[in-house]
mmCIF file of N, CA and C in Angstrom:
data_model
loop_
_atom_site.group_PDB
_atom_site.id
_atom_site.type_symbol
_atom_site.label_atom_id
_atom_site.label_comp_id
_atom_site.label_asym_id
_atom_site.label_seq_id
_atom_site.Cartn_x
_atom_site.Cartn_y
_atom_site.Cartn_z
ATOM 1 N N UNK A 1 97.306 100.926 94.630
ATOM 2 C CA UNK A 1 96.721 100.380 95.846
ATOM 3 C C UNK A 1 96.608 98.880 95.698
ATOM 4 N N UNK A 2 96.792 98.200 96.794
ATOM 5 C CA UNK A 2 96.682 96.751 96.785
ATOM 6 C C UNK A 2 95.230 96.334 96.643
ATOM 7 N N UNK A 3 95.006 95.302 95.874
ATOM 8 C CA UNK A 3 93.669 94.726 95.762
ATOM 9 C C UNK A 3 93.430 93.834 96.964
ATOM 10 N N UNK A 4 92.196 93.828 97.461
ATOM 11 C CA UNK A 4 91.870 93.033 98.642
ATOM 12 C C UNK A 4 92.180 91.560 98.435
ATOM 13 N N UNK A 5 92.015 91.053 97.223
ATOM 14 C CA UNK A 5 92.263 89.635 96.954
ATOM 15 C C UNK A 5 93.748 89.290 97.072
ATOM 16 N N UNK A 6 94.634 90.262 96.899
ATOM 17 C CA UNK A 6 96.074 90.019 96.908
ATOM 18 C C UNK A 6 96.729 90.243 98.263
ATOM 19 N N UNK A 7 95.961 90.652 99.248
ATOM 20 C CA UNK A 7 96.527 91.037 100.534
ATOM 21 C C UNK A 7 97.390 89.949 101.151
ATOM 22 N N UNK A 8 96.901 88.726 101.174
ATOM 23 C CA UNK A 8 97.647 87.649 101.831
ATOM 24 C C UNK A 8 98.993 87.375 101.162
ATOM 25 N N UNK A 9 99.110 87.658 99.875
ATOM 26 C CA UNK A 9 100.366 87.446 99.152
ATOM 27 C C UNK A 9 101.468 88.397 99.592
ATOM 28 N N UNK A 10 101.102 89.530 100.198
ATOM 29 C CA UNK A 10 102.086 90.550 100.515
ATOM 30 C C UNK A 10 102.572 90.512 101.956
ATOM 31 N N UNK A 11 102.027 89.589 102.766
ATOM 32 C CA UNK A 11 102.551 89.438 104.130
ATOM 33 C C UNK A 11 104.027 89.098 104.068
ATOM 34 N N UNK A 12 104.788 89.660 104.954
ATOM 35 C CA UNK A 12 106.242 89.504 105.105
ATOM 36 C C UNK A 12 107.058 90.231 104.033
ATOM 37 N N UNK A 13 106.409 90.871 103.046
ATOM 38 C CA UNK A 13 107.166 91.644 102.065
ATOM 39 C C UNK A 13 107.742 92.883 102.746
ATOM 40 N N UNK A 14 108.812 93.395 102.211
ATOM 41 C CA UNK A 14 109.436 94.588 102.773
ATOM 42 C C UNK A 14 108.586 95.822 102.483
ATOM 43 N N UNK A 15 108.468 96.686 103.466
ATOM 44 C CA UNK A 15 107.793 97.967 103.303
ATOM 45 C C UNK A 15 108.895 99.018 103.250
ATOM 46 N N UNK A 16 108.842 99.864 102.226
ATOM 47 C CA UNK A 16 109.860 100.896 102.044
ATOM 48 C C UNK A 16 109.179 102.259 101.937
ATOM 49 N N UNK A 17 109.956 103.304 102.244
ATOM 50 C CA UNK A 17 109.433 104.662 102.151
ATOM 51 C C UNK A 17 109.645 105.207 100.733
ATOM 52 N N UNK A 18 109.207 106.441 100.449
ATOM 53 C CA UNK A 18 109.357 106.982 99.089
ATOM 54 C C UNK A 18 110.793 106.996 98.581
ATOM 55 N N UNK A 19 111.758 107.093 99.479
ATOM 56 C CA UNK A 19 113.164 107.096 99.089
ATOM 57 C C UNK A 19 113.763 105.707 98.960
ATOM 58 N N UNK A 20 112.953 104.670 99.171
ATOM 59 C CA UNK A 20 113.438 103.291 99.070
ATOM 60 C C UNK A 20 114.065 102.766 100.345
ATOM 61 N N UNK A 21 113.993 103.511 101.446
ATOM 62 C CA UNK A 21 114.562 103.072 102.720
ATOM 63 C C UNK A 21 113.661 102.016 103.357
ATOM 64 N N UNK A 22 114.259 100.923 103.750
ATOM 65 C CA UNK A 22 113.507 99.821 104.353
ATOM 66 C C UNK A 22 112.956 100.238 105.715
ATOM 67 N N UNK A 23 111.650 100.019 105.905
ATOM 68 C CA UNK A 23 111.001 100.313 107.179
ATOM 69 C C UNK A 23 110.874 99.039 107.998
ATOM 70 N N UNK A 24 110.416 97.967 107.373
ATOM 71 C CA UNK A 24 110.215 96.691 108.060
ATOM 72 C C UNK A 24 109.398 95.752 107.195
ATOM 73 N N UNK A 25 108.907 94.692 107.798
ATOM 74 C CA UNK A 25 108.145 93.678 107.071
ATOM 75 C C UNK A 25 106.646 93.892 107.271
ATOM 76 N N UNK A 26 105.886 93.766 106.196
ATOM 77 C CA UNK A 26 104.439 93.910 106.272
ATOM 78 C C UNK A 26 103.868 92.744 107.072
ATOM 79 N N UNK A 27 103.125 93.058 108.126
ATOM 80 C CA UNK A 27 102.583 92.025 109.004
ATOM 81 C C UNK A 27 101.125 91.738 108.682
ATOM 82 N N UNK A 28 100.298 92.777 108.543
ATOM 83 C CA UNK A 28 98.895 92.565 108.196
ATOM 84 C C UNK A 28 98.301 93.841 107.612
ATOM 85 N N UNK A 29 97.096 93.671 107.074
ATOM 86 C CA UNK A 29 96.369 94.772 106.461
ATOM 87 C C UNK A 29 95.112 95.031 107.267
ATOM 88 N N UNK A 30 94.798 96.304 107.457
ATOM 89 C CA UNK A 30 93.556 96.722 108.095
ATOM 90 C C UNK A 30 92.726 97.449 107.052
ATOM 91 N N UNK A 31 91.448 97.100 106.983
ATOM 92 C CA UNK A 31 90.547 97.744 106.031
ATOM 93 C C UNK A 31 89.697 98.782 106.736
ATOM 94 N N UNK A 32 89.217 99.744 105.965
ATOM 95 C CA UNK A 32 88.276 100.740 106.470
ATOM 96 C C UNK A 32 86.931 100.036 106.586
ATOM 97 N N UNK A 33 86.346 100.037 107.760
ATOM 98 C CA UNK A 33 85.104 99.292 107.975
ATOM 99 C C UNK A 33 83.921 99.860 107.192
ATOM 100 N N UNK A 34 83.983 101.114 106.763
ATOM 101 C CA UNK A 34 82.869 101.685 106.004
ATOM 102 C C UNK A 34 82.940 101.344 104.516
ATOM 103 N N UNK A 35 84.147 101.040 104.008
ATOM 104 C CA UNK A 35 84.302 100.751 102.579
ATOM 105 C C UNK A 35 84.840 99.348 102.299
ATOM 106 N N UNK A 36 85.404 98.696 103.302
ATOM 107 C CA UNK A 36 86.068 97.394 103.176
ATOM 108 C C UNK A 36 87.276 97.451 102.244
ATOM 109 N N UNK A 37 87.838 98.628 102.061
ATOM 110 C CA UNK A 37 89.038 98.817 101.248
ATOM 111 C C UNK A 37 90.266 98.849 102.152
ATOM 112 N N UNK A 38 91.413 98.348 101.668
ATOM 113 C CA UNK A 38 92.640 98.419 102.463
ATOM 114 C C UNK A 38 92.952 99.866 102.830
ATOM 115 N N UNK A 39 93.184 100.117 104.127
ATOM 116 C CA UNK A 39 93.425 101.483 104.591
ATOM 117 C C UNK A 39 94.783 101.633 105.259
ATOM 118 N N UNK A 40 95.189 100.647 106.055
ATOM 119 C CA UNK A 40 96.461 100.716 106.784
ATOM 120 C C UNK A 40 97.109 99.337 106.791
ATOM 121 N N UNK A 41 98.411 99.370 106.996
ATOM 122 C CA UNK A 41 99.161 98.123 107.174
ATOM 123 C C UNK A 41 99.900 98.212 108.498
ATOM 124 N N UNK A 42 100.114 97.071 109.113
ATOM 125 C CA UNK A 42 101.030 97.052 110.247
ATOM 126 C C UNK A 42 102.370 96.563 109.717
ATOM 127 N N UNK A 43 103.421 97.187 110.219
ATOM 128 C CA UNK A 43 104.780 96.882 109.802
ATOM 129 C C UNK A 43 105.566 96.460 111.029
ATOM 130 N N UNK A 44 106.235 95.330 110.928
ATOM 131 C CA UNK A 44 107.046 94.836 112.041
ATOM 132 C C UNK A 44 108.404 95.515 111.984
ATOM 133 N N UNK A 45 108.736 96.213 113.082
ATOM 134 C CA UNK A 45 110.009 96.927 113.151
ATOM 135 C C UNK A 45 110.723 96.542 114.445
ATOM 136 N N UNK A 46 111.959 96.962 114.574
ATOM 137 C CA UNK A 46 112.703 96.760 115.809
ATOM 138 C C UNK A 46 113.736 95.656 115.698
ATOM 139 N N UNK A 47 114.418 95.449 116.797
ATOM 140 C CA UNK A 47 115.442 94.415 116.876
ATOM 141 C C UNK A 47 114.790 93.038 116.975
ATOM 142 N N UNK A 48 115.478 91.976 116.583
ATOM 143 C CA UNK A 48 114.879 90.638 116.626
ATOM 144 C C UNK A 48 114.309 90.244 117.985
ATOM 145 N N UNK A 49 114.888 90.728 119.052
ATOM 146 C CA UNK A 49 114.379 90.374 120.380
ATOM 147 C C UNK A 49 113.320 91.348 120.890
ATOM 148 N N UNK A 50 113.119 92.462 120.179
ATOM 149 C CA UNK A 50 112.154 93.476 120.612
ATOM 150 C C UNK A 50 111.322 94.001 119.448
ATOM 151 N N UNK A 51 110.673 93.112 118.726
ATOM 152 C CA UNK A 51 109.828 93.549 117.616
ATOM 153 C C UNK A 51 108.577 94.244 118.138
ATOM 154 N N UNK A 52 108.068 95.154 117.337
ATOM 155 C CA UNK A 52 106.797 95.810 117.627
ATOM 156 C C UNK A 52 106.139 96.124 116.292
ATOM 157 N N UNK A 53 104.879 96.455 116.340
ATOM 158 C CA UNK A 53 104.131 96.770 115.129
ATOM 159 C C UNK A 53 103.741 98.236 115.120
ATOM 160 N N UNK A 54 103.933 98.878 113.973
ATOM 161 C CA UNK A 54 103.478 100.243 113.776
ATOM 162 C C UNK A 54 102.540 100.254 112.571
ATOM 163 N N UNK A 55 101.649 101.223 112.554
ATOM 164 C CA UNK A 55 100.689 101.353 111.463
ATOM 165 C C UNK A 55 101.199 102.358 110.443
ATOM 166 N N UNK A 56 100.869 102.116 109.178
ATOM 167 C CA UNK A 56 101.169 103.068 108.115
ATOM 168 C C UNK A 56 99.988 103.074 107.137
ATOM 169 N N UNK A 57 99.510 104.264 106.755
ATOM 170 C CA UNK A 57 98.415 104.344 105.786
ATOM 171 C C UNK A 57 98.846 103.803 104.422
ATOM 172 N N UNK A 58 97.893 103.257 103.701
ATOM 173 C CA UNK A 58 98.175 102.690 102.383
ATOM 174 C C UNK A 58 97.757 103.600 101.235
ATOM 175 N N UNK A 59 97.287 104.813 101.535
ATOM 176 C CA UNK A 59 96.938 105.721 100.448
ATOM 177 C C UNK A 59 98.186 106.019 99.624
ATOM 178 N N UNK A 60 98.096 105.804 98.329
ATOM 179 C CA UNK A 60 99.228 106.040 97.439
ATOM 180 C C UNK A 60 100.281 104.952 97.450
ATOM 181 N N UNK A 61 100.034 103.827 98.121
ATOM 182 C CA UNK A 61 101.019 102.739 98.168
ATOM 183 C C UNK A 61 101.190 102.109 96.785
ATOM 184 N N UNK A 62 102.413 101.683 96.515
ATOM 185 C CA UNK A 62 102.754 101.015 95.254
ATOM 186 C C UNK A 62 103.309 99.646 95.597
ATOM 187 N N UNK A 63 102.805 98.621 94.910
ATOM 188 C CA UNK A 63 103.273 97.259 95.137
ATOM 189 C C UNK A 63 104.287 96.908 94.058
ATOM 190 N N UNK A 64 105.491 96.488 94.486
ATOM 191 C CA UNK A 64 106.524 96.056 93.567
ATOM 192 C C UNK A 64 106.682 94.546 93.629
ATOM 193 N N UNK A 65 107.680 94.009 92.957
ATOM 194 C CA UNK A 65 107.845 92.554 92.928
ATOM 195 C C UNK A 65 108.160 91.937 94.294
ATOM 196 N N UNK A 66 108.792 92.663 95.188
ATOM 197 C CA UNK A 66 109.105 92.109 96.506
ATOM 198 C C UNK A 66 109.057 93.176 97.597
ATOM 199 N N UNK A 67 108.262 94.213 97.368
ATOM 200 C CA UNK A 67 108.147 95.292 98.340
ATOM 201 C C UNK A 67 106.802 96.001 98.194
ATOM 202 N N UNK A 68 106.470 96.754 99.225
ATOM 203 C CA UNK A 68 105.336 97.678 99.190
ATOM 204 C C UNK A 68 105.910 99.044 99.538
ATOM 205 N N UNK A 69 105.786 99.990 98.609
ATOM 206 C CA UNK A 69 106.297 101.345 98.838
ATOM 207 C C UNK A 69 105.140 102.215 99.321
ATOM 208 N N UNK A 70 105.309 102.798 100.501
ATOM 209 C CA UNK A 70 104.285 103.671 101.078
ATOM 210 C C UNK A 70 104.660 105.129 100.851
ATOM 211 N N UNK A 71 103.725 106.015 101.083
ATOM 212 C CA UNK A 71 103.919 107.446 100.815
ATOM 213 C C UNK A 71 104.480 108.221 101.999
ATOM 214 N N UNK A 72 104.885 107.531 103.056
ATOM 215 C CA UNK A 72 105.324 108.190 104.290
ATOM 216 C C UNK A 72 106.777 107.851 104.585
ATOM 217 N N UNK A 73 107.522 108.840 105.073
ATOM 218 C CA UNK A 73 108.933 108.647 105.389
ATOM 219 C C UNK A 73 109.126 107.674 106.549
ATOM 220 N N UNK A 74 110.227 106.987 106.508
ATOM 221 C CA UNK A 74 110.579 105.992 107.525
ATOM 222 C C UNK A 74 110.509 106.575 108.928
ATOM 223 N N UNK A 75 111.037 107.763 109.133
ATOM 224 C CA UNK A 75 111.059 108.350 110.479
ATOM 225 C C UNK A 75 109.647 108.621 110.996
ATOM 226 N N UNK A 76 108.746 109.029 110.129
ATOM 227 C CA UNK A 76 107.368 109.270 110.540
ATOM 228 C C UNK A 76 106.684 107.951 110.912
ATOM 229 N N UNK A 77 106.898 106.925 110.108
ATOM 230 C CA UNK A 77 106.290 105.613 110.373
ATOM 231 C C UNK A 77 106.810 105.050 111.687
ATOM 232 N N UNK A 78 108.114 105.115 111.892
ATOM 233 C CA UNK A 78 108.690 104.547 113.109
ATOM 234 C C UNK A 78 108.267 105.306 114.369
ATOM 235 N N UNK A 79 107.825 106.543 114.220
ATOM 236 C CA UNK A 79 107.353 107.324 115.354
ATOM 237 C C UNK A 79 105.885 107.125 115.677
ATOM 238 N N UNK A 80 105.214 106.322 114.884
ATOM 239 C CA UNK A 80 103.785 106.066 115.091
ATOM 240 C C UNK A 80 103.568 105.283 116.384
ATOM 241 N N UNK A 81 102.439 105.505 117.070
ATOM 242 C CA UNK A 81 102.135 104.677 118.242
ATOM 243 C C UNK A 81 102.224 103.197 117.866
ATOM 244 N N UNK A 82 102.875 102.414 118.709
ATOM 245 C CA UNK A 82 103.151 101.012 118.396
ATOM 246 C C UNK A 82 102.419 100.079 119.345
ATOM 247 N N UNK A 83 102.379 98.814 118.945
ATOM 248 C CA UNK A 83 101.830 97.769 119.807
ATOM 249 C C UNK A 83 102.713 96.542 119.675
ATOM 250 N N UNK A 84 102.621 95.648 120.639
ATOM 251 C CA UNK A 84 103.392 94.417 120.603
ATOM 252 C C UNK A 84 102.931 93.501 119.485
ATOM 253 N N UNK A 85 103.788 92.589 119.068
ATOM 254 C CA UNK A 85 103.457 91.717 117.942
ATOM 255 C C UNK A 85 102.317 90.752 118.241
ATOM 256 N N UNK A 86 102.015 90.511 119.500
ATOM 257 C CA UNK A 86 100.906 89.627 119.869
ATOM 258 C C UNK A 86 99.697 90.397 120.390
ATOM 259 N N UNK A 87 99.744 91.713 120.314
ATOM 260 C CA UNK A 87 98.672 92.545 120.855
ATOM 261 C C UNK A 87 97.610 92.833 119.793
ATOM 262 N N UNK A 88 96.484 93.328 120.259
ATOM 263 C CA UNK A 88 95.382 93.771 119.407
ATOM 264 C C UNK A 88 95.223 95.268 119.632
ATOM 265 N N UNK A 89 94.968 96.008 118.561
ATOM 266 C CA UNK A 89 94.801 97.446 118.671
ATOM 267 C C UNK A 89 93.516 97.773 119.422
ATOM 268 N N UNK A 90 93.627 98.405 120.593
ATOM 269 C CA UNK A 90 92.413 98.807 121.312
ATOM 270 C C UNK A 90 91.672 99.885 120.520
ATOM 271 N N UNK A 91 90.353 99.813 120.509
ATOM 272 C CA UNK A 91 89.542 100.796 119.779
ATOM 273 C C UNK A 91 89.847 102.213 120.241
ATOM 274 N N UNK A 92 90.187 102.369 121.511
ATOM 275 C CA UNK A 92 90.453 103.697 122.055
ATOM 276 C C UNK A 92 91.741 104.311 121.520
ATOM 277 N N UNK A 93 92.601 103.507 120.893
ATOM 278 C CA UNK A 93 93.874 104.019 120.381
ATOM 279 C C UNK A 93 93.890 104.242 118.878
ATOM 280 N N UNK A 94 92.802 103.894 118.197
ATOM 281 C CA UNK A 94 92.748 104.097 116.745
ATOM 282 C C UNK A 94 92.939 105.560 116.364
ATOM 283 N N UNK A 95 92.262 106.441 117.056
ATOM 284 C CA UNK A 95 92.309 107.855 116.713
ATOM 285 C C UNK A 95 93.729 108.404 116.771
ATOM 286 N N UNK A 96 94.537 107.955 117.729
ATOM 287 C CA UNK A 96 95.918 108.436 117.853
ATOM 288 C C UNK A 96 96.747 108.103 116.615
ATOM 289 N N UNK A 97 96.476 106.969 116.004
ATOM 290 C CA UNK A 97 97.207 106.582 114.799
ATOM 291 C C UNK A 97 96.859 107.528 113.652
ATOM 292 N N UNK A 98 95.581 107.807 113.479
ATOM 293 C CA UNK A 98 95.161 108.724 112.424
ATOM 294 C C UNK A 98 95.740 110.120 112.671
ATOM 295 N N UNK A 99 95.709 110.579 113.908
ATOM 296 C CA UNK A 99 96.252 111.907 114.242
ATOM 297 C C UNK A 99 97.743 111.974 113.960
ATOM 298 N N UNK A 100 98.471 110.888 114.210
ATOM 299 C CA UNK A 100 99.916 110.861 113.960
ATOM 300 C C UNK A 100 100.230 111.205 112.506
ATOM 301 N N UNK A 101 99.380 110.745 111.589
ATOM 302 C CA UNK A 101 99.594 110.991 110.160
ATOM 303 C C UNK A 101 98.808 112.192 109.638
ATOM 304 N N UNK A 102 98.120 112.914 110.524
ATOM 305 C CA UNK A 102 97.352 114.071 110.104
ATOM 306 C C UNK A 102 96.114 113.710 109.299
ATOM 307 N N UNK A 103 95.549 112.539 109.554
ATOM 308 C CA UNK A 103 94.371 112.060 108.824
ATOM 309 C C UNK A 103 93.120 112.215 109.678
ATOM 310 N N UNK A 104 91.996 112.409 109.012
ATOM 311 C CA UNK A 104 90.718 112.497 109.719
ATOM 312 C C UNK A 104 90.333 111.123 110.240
ATOM 313 N N UNK A 105 89.764 111.106 111.430
ATOM 314 C CA UNK A 105 89.278 109.862 112.033
ATOM 315 C C UNK A 105 87.784 109.963 112.214
ATOM 316 N N UNK A 106 87.060 108.945 111.733
ATOM 317 C CA UNK A 106 85.610 108.936 111.867
ATOM 318 C C UNK A 106 85.155 107.564 112.344
ATOM 319 N N UNK A 107 84.848 107.477 113.619
ATOM 320 C CA UNK A 107 84.270 106.235 114.142
ATOM 321 C C UNK A 107 82.839 106.138 113.647
ATOM 322 N N UNK A 108 82.268 104.939 113.683
ATOM 323 C CA UNK A 108 80.881 104.752 113.269
ATOM 324 C C UNK A 108 79.928 105.505 114.175
ATOM 325 N N UNK A 109 78.675 105.617 113.743
ATOM 326 C CA UNK A 109 77.657 106.362 114.485
ATOM 327 C C UNK A 109 77.479 105.831 115.897
ATOM 328 N N UNK A 110 77.641 104.538 116.081
ATOM 329 C CA UNK A 110 77.493 103.928 117.409
ATOM 330 C C UNK A 110 78.861 103.655 118.037
ATOM 331 N N UNK A 111 79.904 104.345 117.548
ATOM 332 C CA UNK A 111 81.236 104.180 118.117
ATOM 333 C C UNK A 111 82.011 103.004 117.544
ATOM 334 N N UNK A 112 81.550 102.435 116.416
ATOM 335 C CA UNK A 112 82.262 101.314 115.817
ATOM 336 C C UNK A 112 83.657 101.729 115.375
ATOM 337 N N UNK A 113 84.539 100.764 115.309
ATOM 338 C CA UNK A 113 85.909 101.005 114.871
ATOM 339 C C UNK A 113 85.942 101.407 113.403
ATOM 340 N N UNK A 114 86.979 102.150 113.037
ATOM 341 C CA UNK A 114 87.164 102.501 111.633
ATOM 342 C C UNK A 114 88.037 101.463 110.936
ATOM 343 N N UNK A 115 88.856 100.725 111.682
ATOM 344 C CA UNK A 115 89.763 99.742 111.090
ATOM 345 C C UNK A 115 89.408 98.326 111.538
ATOM 346 N N UNK A 116 89.558 97.393 110.607
ATOM 347 C CA UNK A 116 89.372 95.973 110.904
ATOM 348 C C UNK A 116 90.489 95.196 110.233
ATOM 349 N N UNK A 117 91.077 94.247 110.950
ATOM 350 C CA UNK A 117 92.196 93.469 110.419
ATOM 351 C C UNK A 117 91.702 92.419 109.446
ATOM 352 N N UNK A 118 92.448 92.242 108.371
ATOM 353 C CA UNK A 118 92.150 91.199 107.383
ATOM 354 C C UNK A 118 93.311 90.251 107.280
#
């Protein structure tokens, strides 16, 4: 798992799946608001004129010299709900991302977000 102090160093690094297939470039890291630990990354995918961001969980991620290897296949990541490169993830859409990967989603007691961008 990536250390929180190293997060900024990994922006723009290639994100690859378990088989080494390139998914896209790491755009940013989102932490779990209850633990402040890295939980998800956004990955920039698509054609140069039509980039978009998809989320991928960081559980089991391995950091290499010029890549971040995630535990999810490229096809699953690319099928995740996406947002534009200049957009912000609406709180109402967080749950759909967790459901896409079969992960439990727990908003805060007062409806706070589970993810925060770092």
